[in-house]
CSV table of C-alpha atoms in Angstrom, one decimal:
chain,number,residue,atom,x,y,z
A,1,MET,CA,37.2,48.6,91.8
A,2,ALA,CA,39.3,50.4,89.4
A,3,ASP,CA,43.0,49.9,89.7
A,4,LEU,CA,44.7,53.0,90.9
A,5,ASN,CA,48.2,51.7,90.3
A,6,PRO,CA,50.0,54.1,87.9
A,7,LEU,CA,51.0,50.9,86.0
A,8,GLY,CA,47.3,50.3,85.3
A,9,SER,CA,47.4,51.8,81.8
A,10,LEU,CA,50.0,49.3,80.8
A,11,ARG,CA,48.0,46.3,81.9
A,12,ALA,CA,46.5,46.2,78.4
A,13,LEU,CA,49.6,44.6,77.2
A,14,ILE,CA,49.5,41.9,79.8
A,15,PRO,CA,47.9,38.6,78.5
A,16,ASP,CA,45.3,38.6,81.4
A,17,ASP,CA,43.4,41.4,79.6
A,18,GLU,CA,42.9,39.5,76.3
A,19,ASP,CA,40.0,41.5,75.0
A,20,ARG,CA,41.9,44.8,74.9
A,21,GLY,CA,43.3,46.3,71.7
A,22,GLN,CA,41.1,44.2,69.4
A,23,MET,CA,39.9,47.2,67.4
A,24,ILE,CA,43.4,48.4,66.7
A,25,LEU,CA,44.4,44.9,65.7
A,26,LEU,CA,41.4,44.7,63.3
A,27,ALA,CA,42.2,48.1,61.9
A,28,ALA,CA,45.8,47.2,61.3
A,29,PHE,CA,44.7,44.0,59.6
A,30,ILE,CA,42.3,45.9,57.3
A,31,ILE,CA,45.0,48.5,56.4
A,32,ALA,CA,47.5,45.8,55.8
A,33,ILE,CA,45.1,44.2,53.3
A,34,SER,CA,44.6,47.6,51.6
A,35,PHE,CA,48.3,47.9,51.2
A,36,VAL,CA,48.5,44.4,49.6
A,37,VAL,CA,45.7,45.3,47.2
A,38,LEU,CA,47.5,48.6,46.4
A,39,ALA,CA,50.7,46.7,45.7
A,40,LEU,CA,48.8,44.5,43.3
A,41,VAL,CA,47.3,47.5,41.6
A,42,VAL,CA,50.6,49.3,41.3
A,43,ASN,CA,52.1,46.1,39.9
A,44,SER,CA,49.3,45.9,37.3
A,45,ALA,CA,49.9,49.5,36.4
A,46,ILE,CA,53.6,48.8,35.9
A,47,PHE,CA,52.8,45.9,33.6
A,48,THR,CA,50.5,48.2,31.6
A,49,GLU,CA,53.2,50.9,31.3
A,50,ASN,CA,55.5,48.2,30.0
A,51,LEU,CA,52.9,47.0,27.5
A,52,ALA,CA,52.3,50.6,26.4
A,53,THR,CA,56.0,51.1,25.5
A,54,ARG,CA,56.1,47.9,23.4
A,55,ASP,CA,56.1,48.2,19.6
A,56,THR,CA,53.2,47.1,17.5
A,57,VAL,CA,52.9,43.4,16.7
A,58,PRO,CA,56.3,42.3,15.4
A,59,ALA,CA,56.6,42.2,11.6
A,60,SER,CA,53.2,43.6,11.0
A,61,GLU,CA,54.7,46.7,9.3
A,62,ASP,CA,57.1,44.5,7.3
A,63,ALA,CA,54.2,42.7,5.5
A,64,LEU,CA,53.5,45.9,3.6
A,65,GLU,CA,57.2,46.9,3.3
A,66,TYR,CA,58.2,43.7,1.7
A,67,ARG,CA,55.1,43.8,-0.5
A,68,ASP,CA,56.3,47.2,-1.7
A,69,GLU,CA,59.8,45.8,-2.3
A,70,VAL,CA,58.4,42.9,-4.3
A,71,SER,CA,56.2,45.3,-6.3
A,72,LYS,CA,59.2,47.6,-7.1
A,73,SER,CA,61.4,44.7,-8.0
A,74,ILE,CA,58.9,43.3,-10.4
A,75,GLY,CA,58.4,46.8,-11.8
A,76,SER,CA,62.1,47.1,-12.5
A,77,ILE,CA,62.0,43.6,-14.1
A,78,LEU,CA,59.2,44.7,-16.4
A,79,GLY,CA,61.0,47.9,-17.3
A,80,THR,CA,64.1,45.8,-18.2
A,81,VAL,CA,62.1,43.3,-20.2
A,82,ASN,CA,60.3,46.1,-22.1
A,83,GLU,CA,63.5,48.0,-22.9
A,84,ASN,CA,65.4,45.0,-24.0
A,85,THR,CA,64.1,43.5,-27.3
A,86,HIS,CA,65.8,40.2,-26.5
A,87,LYS,CA,63.8,39.7,-23.4
A,88,GLY,CA,60.2,38.6,-23.1
A,89,PRO,CA,57.5,37.7,-20.6
A,90,ALA,CA,59.1,34.3,-20.0
A,91,ASP,CA,62.3,36.1,-18.7
A,92,ALA,CA,60.1,38.2,-16.3
A,93,GLU,CA,58.4,35.1,-15.0
A,94,ALA,CA,61.7,33.4,-14.4
A,95,SER,CA,62.9,36.4,-12.5
A,96,ILE,CA,59.8,36.3,-10.3
A,97,GLU,CA,60.7,32.8,-9.4
A,98,ASP,CA,64.1,34.0,-8.3
A,99,ILE,CA,62.5,36.6,-6.1
A,100,GLU,CA,60.4,33.8,-4.6
A,101,ILE,CA,63.4,31.7,-3.9
A,102,TYR,CA,66.0,34.2,-2.8
A,103,GLY,CA,63.6,36.6,-1.1
A,104,GLY,CA,62.0,33.7,0.6
A,105,ILE,CA,65.3,32.6,2.0
A,106,ASP,CA,66.0,36.0,3.4
A,107,GLN,CA,62.6,36.3,5.0
A,108,SER,CA,62.8,32.8,6.4
A,109,MET,CA,65.9,33.8,8.3
A,110,LEU,CA,63.7,36.4,10.0
A,111,GLY,CA,61.1,33.8,10.8
A,112,ARG,CA,58.7,34.6,8.1
A,113,VAL,CA,57.1,32.5,5.5
A,114,VAL,CA,56.8,34.5,2.3
A,115,SER,CA,55.7,33.3,-1.1
A,116,VAL,CA,55.6,35.2,-4.4
A,117,SER,CA,54.2,33.4,-7.4
A,118,HIS,CA,53.3,34.5,-10.9
A,119,GLU,CA,49.6,34.6,-11.7
A,120,ASP,CA,49.0,36.4,-14.9
A,121,THR,CA,50.7,38.5,-17.6
A,122,THR,CA,48.9,41.3,-19.5
A,123,ALA,CA,50.4,42.0,-22.9
A,124,GLY,CA,51.1,45.5,-24.0
A,125,VAL,CA,52.5,47.6,-26.8
A,126,ARG,CA,55.2,50.2,-26.4
A,127,ILE,CA,54.7,53.1,-28.8
A,128,ALA,CA,57.8,55.2,-28.9
A,129,GLN,CA,60.0,57.5,-30.9
A,130,ASP,CA,63.5,56.9,-29.6
A,131,GLU,CA,65.4,59.3,-31.9
A,132,PRO,CA,64.9,63.0,-31.3
A,133,ARG,CA,62.8,64.6,-34.1
A,134,GLU,CA,59.5,66.3,-34.6
A,135,PHE,CA,56.4,64.5,-33.1
A,136,THR,CA,55.0,63.9,-36.5
A,137,ASN,CA,54.2,60.4,-37.8
A,138,ARG,CA,56.4,58.3,-40.0
A,139,THR,CA,55.4,60.3,-43.1
A,140,GLY,CA,55.5,63.7,-41.5
A,141,VAL,CA,51.8,64.3,-40.8
A,142,GLN,CA,51.4,66.7,-37.8
A,143,ASP,CA,47.9,65.7,-36.6
A,144,TRP,CA,47.7,61.9,-36.2
A,145,ARG,CA,46.4,59.2,-34.0
A,146,LEU,CA,48.7,56.8,-32.2
A,147,ALA,CA,46.3,54.2,-30.9
A,148,GLU,CA,42.5,53.6,-30.8
A,149,PHE,CA,40.1,51.8,-28.5
A,150,VAL,CA,42.6,51.9,-25.7
A,151,GLU,CA,41.4,50.6,-22.3
A,152,GLN,CA,44.5,51.5,-20.3
A,153,SER,CA,47.8,53.3,-20.9
A,154,ARG,CA,50.7,54.1,-18.6
A,155,ASP,CA,54.2,55.6,-18.4
A,156,ILE,CA,53.5,58.4,-20.9
A,157,ARG,CA,56.7,60.5,-21.2
A,158,PHE,CA,57.8,63.3,-23.5
A,159,ASN,CA,61.4,64.3,-23.6
A,160,LEU,CA,61.4,67.7,-25.4
A,161,THR,CA,64.5,69.3,-26.8
A,162,GLN,CA,62.8,72.1,-28.6
A,163,VAL,CA,59.4,73.8,-28.3
A,164,ASP,CA,58.4,76.2,-31.1
A,165,GLY,CA,54.6,76.5,-30.7
A,166,PRO,CA,51.6,74.8,-29.2
A,167,PHE,CA,51.7,71.0,-29.3
A,168,THR,CA,48.7,69.1,-28.0
A,169,PHE,CA,48.4,65.6,-26.6
A,170,VAL,CA,44.8,64.4,-26.7
A,171,GLN,CA,43.0,61.5,-25.1
A,172,GLU,CA,39.3,61.2,-26.0
A,173,ASP,CA,36.6,58.6,-25.9
A,174,GLY,CA,34.1,60.2,-28.3
A,175,GLY,CA,32.5,62.2,-25.5
A,176,GLU,CA,35.0,63.4,-23.0
A,177,GLU,CA,38.3,64.9,-24.1
A,178,TRP,CA,41.4,65.5,-22.2
A,179,ARG,CA,43.9,67.9,-23.8
A,180,LEU,CA,47.5,68.7,-22.7
A,181,THR,CA,49.1,71.5,-24.5
A,182,VAL,CA,52.8,72.4,-24.4
A,183,ASP,CA,53.8,75.8,-25.6
A,184,ASP,CA,56.8,78.1,-25.7
A,185,ASP,CA,56.7,80.9,-23.1
A,186,GLY,CA,59.7,83.1,-23.9
A,187,GLY,CA,62.4,80.8,-22.7
A,188,ASP,CA,60.1,78.8,-20.3
A,189,ILE,CA,57.5,76.3,-21.4
A,190,THR,CA,53.9,76.2,-20.2
A,191,VAL,CA,52.0,73.0,-19.8
A,192,GLU,CA,48.2,73.5,-19.8
A,193,VAL,CA,45.9,70.6,-18.9
A,194,ASP,CA,42.3,71.0,-20.0
A,195,PRO,CA,40.0,68.4,-18.4
A,196,PRO,CA,36.6,67.7,-19.9
A,197,ASN,CA,34.4,69.1,-17.1
A,198,LYS,CA,36.6,71.5,-15.3
A,199,ASP,CA,38.6,74.7,-15.9
A,200,SER,CA,42.0,74.3,-17.3
A,201,ARG,CA,45.2,74.6,-15.2
A,202,ASN,CA,48.7,75.2,-16.2
A,203,CYS,CA,52.3,74.9,-15.0
A,204,VAL,CA,55.3,76.9,-16.1
A,205,ALA,CA,58.7,75.3,-16.1
A,206,SER,CA,62.1,76.5,-17.1
A,207,PHE,CA,63.5,75.2,-20.3
A,208,THR,CA,67.2,75.1,-21.1
A,209,ASP,CA,68.3,72.3,-23.4
A,210,SER,CA,65.6,69.7,-22.7
A,211,VAL,CA,62.8,68.9,-20.4
A,212,VAL,CA,61.0,65.6,-19.5
A,213,ILE,CA,57.3,65.8,-19.1
A,214,ASP,CA,56.2,62.7,-17.2
A,215,ILE,CA,52.4,62.8,-17.6
A,216,THR,CA,51.5,59.7,-15.4
A,217,ARG,CA,53.8,60.8,-12.6
A,218,GLY,CA,52.7,64.4,-12.8
A,219,THR,CA,56.1,65.9,-13.1
A,220,ILE,CA,57.9,68.3,-15.4
A,221,GLY,CA,61.7,68.2,-15.3
A,222,GLY,CA,61.4,66.1,-12.1
A,223,GLN,CA,59.4,68.9,-10.4
A,224,SER,CA,55.8,68.2,-9.4
A,225,CYS,CA,53.3,69.9,-11.6
A,226,PRO,CA,49.9,70.4,-9.8
A,227,ALA,CA,48.1,70.8,-13.1
A,228,LEU,CA,48.9,67.1,-13.9
A,229,SER,CA,47.7,65.9,-10.5
A,230,GLN,CA,44.9,68.2,-9.4
A,231,GLY,CA,41.8,69.7,-10.9
A,232,SER,CA,41.1,73.4,-10.8
A,233,ASP,CA,39.1,72.8,-7.6
A,234,GLY,CA,42.0,71.1,-5.9
A,235,GLU,CA,40.6,67.6,-6.2
A,236,GLN,CA,43.2,64.9,-6.9
A,237,MET,CA,43.1,63.6,-10.4
A,238,TRP,CA,45.4,62.5,-13.2
A,239,PHE,CA,45.5,63.1,-16.9
A,240,GLY,CA,42.7,60.9,-18.2
A,241,THR,CA,40.9,60.3,-14.9
A,242,GLY,CA,37.3,59.3,-15.5
A,243,ILE,CA,37.7,58.7,-19.3
A,244,GLY,CA,35.9,55.7,-20.8
A,245,SER,CA,37.4,52.3,-21.2
A,246,SER,CA,37.8,52.7,-24.9
A,247,TYR,CA,39.6,55.9,-25.9
A,248,ASN,CA,41.9,57.3,-28.6
A,249,ILE,CA,45.3,58.8,-28.2
A,250,SER,CA,46.4,61.6,-30.7
A,251,PHE,CA,49.0,64.3,-31.3
A,252,GLU,CA,48.1,67.7,-32.7
A,253,ASN,CA,50.6,70.1,-34.2
A,254,GLY,CA,53.4,67.5,-33.8
A,255,HIS,CA,55.7,69.6,-35.9
A,256,GLU,CA,55.9,72.3,-33.2
A,257,VAL,CA,58.0,70.2,-30.8
A,258,THR,CA,61.2,68.1,-31.1
A,259,GLY,CA,62.3,65.3,-28.9
A,260,THR,CA,61.4,61.7,-28.0
A,261,TYR,CA,58.3,60.1,-26.5
A,262,SER,CA,57.2,56.7,-25.2
A,263,MET,CA,54.1,55.2,-23.8
A,264,MET,CA,52.7,51.8,-22.9
A,265,ILE,CA,49.3,50.7,-24.1
A,266,ARG,CA,47.4,47.7,-22.8
A,267,ASP,CA,46.9,45.2,-25.6
A,268,ASP,CA,44.4,42.6,-24.6
A,269,ALA,CA,41.1,44.4,-24.6
A,270,GLY,CA,40.5,45.2,-28.3
A,271,ALA,CA,43.0,48.1,-28.5
A,272,THR,CA,44.1,48.9,-32.0
A,273,VAL,CA,47.6,49.9,-32.3
A,274,PRO,CA,49.5,50.3,-35.6
A,275,ALA,CA,51.2,47.3,-37.1
A,276,ALA,CA,54.8,47.8,-38.1
A,277,ASP,CA,54.1,47.5,-41.8
A,278,GLU,CA,50.7,49.1,-41.9
A,279,ASP,CA,49.7,51.5,-44.7
A,280,PHE,CA,50.1,55.1,-43.7
A,281,GLY,CA,47.4,57.6,-43.5
A,282,ASP,CA,44.6,55.7,-41.8
A,283,PRO,CA,44.5,55.8,-38.0
A,284,PRO,CA,46.0,54.5,-36.0
A,285,ASP,CA,49.1,55.7,-37.6
A,286,GLU,CA,52.7,54.6,-37.4
A,287,PRO,CA,55.3,56.6,-35.4
A,288,TYR,CA,58.6,57.3,-36.9
A,289,HIS,CA,61.1,54.6,-36.6
A,290,THR,CA,64.4,53.4,-38.1
A,291,ASN,CA,65.4,49.8,-38.6
A,292,ASN,CA,67.4,49.9,-35.4
A,293,GLN,CA,64.7,51.6,-33.3
A,294,ALA,CA,61.3,50.1,-33.7
A,295,GLY,CA,58.5,52.6,-33.0
A,296,ILE,CA,56.1,49.8,-31.9
A,297,GLU,CA,57.2,46.9,-29.8
A,298,ALA,CA,55.4,44.1,-28.1
A,299,ALA,CA,55.8,44.5,-24.4
A,300,VAL,CA,54.5,43.5,-21.0
A,301,TYR,CA,51.8,45.9,-19.8
A,302,SER,CA,51.4,44.4,-16.3
A,303,MET,CA,52.0,41.3,-14.3
A,304,THR,CA,49.9,39.9,-11.5
A,305,VAL,CA,51.5,38.0,-8.7
A,306,THR,CA,50.2,36.3,-5.6
A,307,TYR,CA,51.9,37.5,-2.5
A,308,GLU,CA,51.7,35.6,0.8
A,309,TYR,CA,53.3,36.6,4.1
A,310,HIS,CA,52.9,34.7,7.3
A,311,THR,CA,54.4,35.0,10.8
A,312,PRO,CA,53.0,33.5,14.0
A,313,ASN,CA,50.8,36.5,14.5
A,314,VAL,CA,50.4,38.1,11.1
A,315,GLY,CA,48.9,36.7,7.9
A,316,TYR,CA,48.5,38.5,4.6
A,317,GLU,CA,47.7,37.1,1.2
A,318,THR,CA,46.8,39.2,-1.8
A,319,GLU,CA,47.4,39.7,-5.5
A,320,ILE,CA,49.7,42.5,-6.6
A,321,VAL,CA,49.2,44.0,-10.0
A,322,VAL,CA,52.5,45.6,-11.1
A,323,ALA,CA,52.1,48.2,-13.8
A,324,PRO,CA,54.8,50.9,-13.3
A,325,GLY,CA,53.7,54.4,-14.2
A,326,GLU,CA,50.0,53.6,-14.3
A,327,VAL,CA,47.7,56.3,-13.0
A,328,PRO,CA,45.3,55.4,-10.3
A,329,SER,CA,41.9,54.9,-11.9
B,1,MET,CA,68.5,58.5,105.7
B,2,THR,CA,68.2,60.5,102.5
B,3,ARG,CA,65.7,63.2,101.9
B,4,THR,CA,63.8,61.2,99.3
B,5,GLU,CA,63.2,58.3,101.6
B,6,ARG,CA,61.9,60.7,104.1
B,7,HIS,CA,59.5,62.2,101.6
B,8,SER,CA,58.4,58.8,100.5
B,9,GLY,CA,57.8,57.8,104.1
B,10,GLU,CA,55.7,61.0,104.5
B,11,THR,CA,53.7,60.1,101.4
B,12,ASN,CA,52.8,56.7,102.7
B,13,HIS,CA,51.8,57.8,106.0
B,14,GLY,CA,50.8,61.4,105.2
B,15,PRO,CA,47.4,63.0,105.1
B,16,SER,CA,46.2,61.5,101.7
B,17,ALA,CA,46.9,57.9,102.9
B,18,GLN,CA,45.0,58.7,106.0
B,19,ARG,CA,42.0,60.0,103.9
B,20,ALA,CA,42.0,56.7,101.9
B,21,GLU,CA,42.0,54.7,105.0
B,22,SER,CA,39.3,56.7,106.6
B,23,GLY,CA,36.8,55.2,104.1
B,24,THR,CA,35.5,58.4,102.4
B,25,ALA,CA,33.9,57.0,99.2
B,26,SER,CA,33.7,60.3,97.3
B,27,PHE,CA,37.3,60.3,96.0
B,28,GLY,CA,37.1,56.7,94.7
B,29,ALA,CA,33.9,57.4,92.8
B,30,ILE,CA,35.3,60.4,91.2
B,31,ARG,CA,38.4,58.5,90.1
B,32,ALA,CA,36.4,55.6,88.7
B,33,THR,CA,34.2,58.0,86.7
B,34,THR,CA,37.2,59.7,85.2
B,35,ILE,CA,38.8,56.5,84.2
B,36,ALA,CA,35.5,55.2,82.5
B,37,LEU,CA,35.1,58.5,80.7
B,38,ASN,CA,38.7,58.4,79.7
B,39,TYR,CA,38.2,54.9,78.4
B,40,VAL,CA,35.1,55.8,76.4
B,41,LEU,CA,36.8,58.9,75.0
B,42,VAL,CA,39.9,57.0,74.0
B,43,LEU,CA,37.9,54.3,72.4
B,44,GLY,CA,35.6,56.7,70.6
B,45,ILE,CA,38.3,58.9,69.2
B,46,SER,CA,40.5,56.1,68.2
B,47,THR,CA,37.5,54.3,66.5
B,48,LEU,CA,36.7,57.5,64.7
B,49,LEU,CA,40.3,58.0,63.6
B,50,VAL,CA,40.8,54.3,62.6
B,51,THR,CA,37.4,54.3,60.7
B,52,GLY,CA,38.4,57.5,58.9
B,53,LEU,CA,41.7,56.0,58.0
B,54,ILE,CA,40.2,52.8,56.7
B,55,ILE,CA,37.5,54.7,54.6
B,56,ALA,CA,40.1,57.1,53.2
B,57,GLY,CA,42.5,54.2,52.5
B,58,GLY,CA,39.8,52.1,50.9
B,59,THR,CA,38.6,54.9,48.7
B,60,PHE,CA,42.2,55.7,47.7
B,61,VAL,CA,42.8,52.1,46.8
B,62,GLU,CA,39.6,51.8,44.9
B,63,ASP,CA,40.3,55.1,43.0
B,64,GLN,CA,43.7,53.8,42.1
B,65,ARG,CA,42.4,50.5,40.9
B,66,SER,CA,39.8,52.3,38.8
B,67,ASN,CA,42.4,54.5,37.3
B,68,VAL,CA,44.7,51.5,36.6
B,69,VAL,CA,41.8,49.6,34.9
B,70,GLN,CA,41.1,52.6,32.7
B,71,GLY,CA,44.8,53.0,31.9
B,72,GLU,CA,45.2,49.3,31.1
B,73,LEU,CA,42.1,49.2,28.9
B,74,ASN,CA,43.3,52.4,27.2
B,75,VAL,CA,46.7,50.7,26.4
B,76,VAL,CA,45.0,47.5,25.2
B,77,GLY,CA,42.5,49.5,23.1
B,78,THR,CA,45.2,51.6,21.5
B,79,HIS,CA,47.1,48.5,20.5
B,80,LEU,CA,43.9,47.0,19.1
B,81,ALA,CA,43.1,50.2,17.2
B,82,GLY,CA,46.6,50.1,15.7
B,83,ASN,CA,46.1,46.5,14.6
B,84,LEU,CA,42.7,47.3,13.2
B,85,GLU,CA,44.2,50.1,11.1
B,86,GLN,CA,47.1,47.9,10.0
B,87,VAL,CA,44.7,45.2,8.8
B,88,ASP,CA,42.7,47.9,7.0
B,89,ARG,CA,45.9,49.0,5.2
B,90,TYR,CA,46.6,45.4,4.3
B,91,ALA,CA,43.1,45.1,2.8
B,92,LYS,CA,43.2,48.4,1.0
B,93,ALA,CA,46.7,47.7,-0.4
B,94,GLY,CA,45.6,44.4,-1.7
B,95,ASN,CA,44.0,43.7,-5.0
B,96,GLY,CA,40.7,41.8,-5.0
B,97,ASP,CA,40.1,39.3,-2.2
B,98,SER,CA,42.7,39.5,0.4
B,99,VAL,CA,43.4,37.4,3.5
B,100,ALA,CA,44.6,39.6,6.3
B,101,TYR,CA,44.8,39.1,10.0
B,102,ILE,CA,46.8,40.2,13.1
B,103,ASN,CA,46.7,38.3,16.4
B,104,GLN,CA,48.1,39.8,19.6
B,105,THR,CA,48.1,38.4,23.1
B,106,PHE,CA,47.0,40.7,25.9
B,107,GLN,CA,46.5,40.0,29.6
B,108,ARG,CA,43.2,38.1,30.2
B,109,GLN,CA,42.3,40.4,33.1
B,110,VAL,CA,43.1,44.0,34.0
B,111,SER,CA,43.6,44.5,37.8
B,112,GLY,CA,41.8,41.2,38.4
B,113,GLU,CA,38.8,42.0,36.2
B,114,SER,CA,38.1,40.3,32.9
B,115,TYR,CA,36.9,42.5,30.1
B,116,GLN,CA,35.2,42.7,26.7
B,117,VAL,CA,36.3,44.4,23.5
B,118,GLU,CA,33.8,45.5,21.0
B,119,LEU,CA,34.1,46.9,17.5
B,120,VAL,CA,31.5,49.6,16.9
B,121,PRO,CA,30.9,50.6,13.3
B,122,ASN,CA,30.4,54.1,12.2
B,123,THR,CA,26.7,54.3,12.6
B,124,GLY,CA,26.2,58.0,12.1
B,125,GLU,CA,28.3,61.1,11.7
B,126,PRO,CA,30.3,62.5,13.3
B,127,GLU,CA,31.1,59.4,15.5
B,128,PRO,CA,34.0,57.5,13.9
B,129,PRO,CA,34.3,53.8,14.2
B,130,GLN,CA,35.4,52.9,17.7
B,131,VAL,CA,37.1,50.1,19.7
B,132,VAL,CA,35.1,50.0,23.0
B,133,LEU,CA,36.5,48.1,26.0
B,134,THR,CA,34.4,47.4,29.0
B,135,PRO,CA,35.4,45.5,32.2
B,136,ASN,CA,32.8,42.9,33.4
B,137,SER,CA,32.2,44.9,36.6
B,138,GLY,CA,32.6,48.6,37.3
B,139,ASP,CA,31.5,51.6,35.3
B,140,VAL,CA,34.8,52.3,33.5
B,141,THR,CA,34.4,52.3,29.7
B,142,VAL,CA,37.2,53.1,27.3
B,143,GLN,CA,36.5,54.2,23.7
B,144,ILE,CA,39.2,54.5,21.1
B,145,ASN,CA,38.5,56.2,17.8
B,146,THR,CA,39.9,54.7,14.7
B,147,THR,CA,40.2,55.8,11.1
B,148,VAL,CA,39.6,53.0,8.6
B,149,GLN,CA,38.4,52.8,5.0
B,150,SER,CA,37.0,49.3,5.1
B,151,ASP,CA,33.6,48.5,6.7
B,152,ILE,CA,33.6,47.3,10.3
B,153,GLU,CA,31.4,44.5,11.5
B,154,ALA,CA,30.0,44.9,15.0
B,155,SER,CA,31.7,42.0,16.9
B,156,THR,CA,33.2,41.3,20.3
B,157,ALA,CA,36.1,39.5,21.9
B,158,ARG,CA,37.2,38.8,25.4
B,159,GLY,CA,40.6,39.4,26.9
B,160,GLY,CA,43.4,37.1,26.0
B,161,THR,CA,44.7,36.5,22.4
B,162,ILE,CA,42.7,38.9,20.3
B,163,SER,CA,42.5,38.5,16.5
B,164,ILE,CA,41.5,41.2,14.0
B,165,TYR,CA,40.9,39.9,10.6
B,166,TYR,CA,39.4,40.9,7.2
B,167,GLU,CA,36.5,38.8,6.1
B,168,ASP,CA,33.8,39.5,3.5
B,169,ASP,CA,35.0,43.0,2.9
B,170,SER,CA,34.8,44.0,6.5
B,171,LEU,CA,37.0,44.1,9.6
B,172,VAL,CA,36.1,41.7,12.4
B,173,ILE,CA,37.4,41.2,15.9
B,174,GLY,CA,37.4,37.8,17.6
B,175,ASN,CA,39.4,35.5,19.8
B,176,ASP,CA,42.0,33.3,18.1
């Protein structure tokens, strides 16, 4: 018979009624497990958030940064060696060994194993007129050819102090012809680039006492000139892009401008550059030079080095070809 | 004697006590029925509530877990896509044959589930190359788009230390 005692409802808590409250106990147990699982999930999420805020693999960016530093350092070394007649390729190679040693020490302190070793040197010829005068050849001819059968050239710069009329710089391989014309424009100068298969484009730059036209970097007086780096359709290109691997370099109307110029020609692939004591008149012709300032000098066109960069998590080995001022092919 | 005691005395010996003693069964049966009904109702309602609580709690935990797995795979995939693009930059900045690799250690499991990482090449426009992460169970799949210039070789790796390397002019994923 049912217990009518008012305390009857509390009997469930008394051990005699052991089978009471089992469901609540089970439910509590299941919910407790759910909370434990939820805690694990939240913990996992916190770990992920932590991972998300971490940087990329340590030193993975530095592999390219140090590569760029090495490339720029060797570029400066080549510039120094080429500008200084007392220095030659052997000096450049010795400097690369220094980069290997001292740069390697610096990097090893950061826990990286870095190696830079000289692989190859490509000879070149620097053709230049270092004294301001007209852009005619040694004997005063205004239309003349500076080099023939050129495979690669770089670092072509004109420093003009006077522009009287249209002067044209030409690269042609017998079929395609690139023309760059500098002309006076009533106080300013215009630089017009005429590619072989596209419409010509031009830039206008102010001209006071002098202006530097850096053809391979695409600048006039330090300012970017789109005509030197883009085609008429906006596509990226550089003066001479797509020209054959054996082309000629000429000046036309060299008497119209005054100033200095310099360029570097690769000299290991059959290029014909004038010898210092060559007879005048037949191309390639000699630039003007004095005894102190040679118009043609042996130089280093490019250097190839092997670059190796290793950390516990990153490995990178490649060759770097250093040719400052070379346009992308 | 106080008033309360008197009242109590009246209760024990009053009319209701006399009715119980007189043996009329109708009151007892009514009371027993009420208690059984009560018991069933309490049990039923509490079962319903507790079941609802468990189902809702279980679904909530499962949803959270699914979200967390997706979040974790997203983070791992983004790191891997970054490494992939970095190795691609290494390869493109290099000249000729280059050796390039990046290893990174991730958790072997996400929320207790192991997972696979797959490099999917650009099979057709406009789908870009992707890093696809799939846990071994569950229907969560994470796809991370990448922008690389090198070719991508279809390859897979499992969770743990994952290596992305450049081999035979293409980018490959594998375990270190």
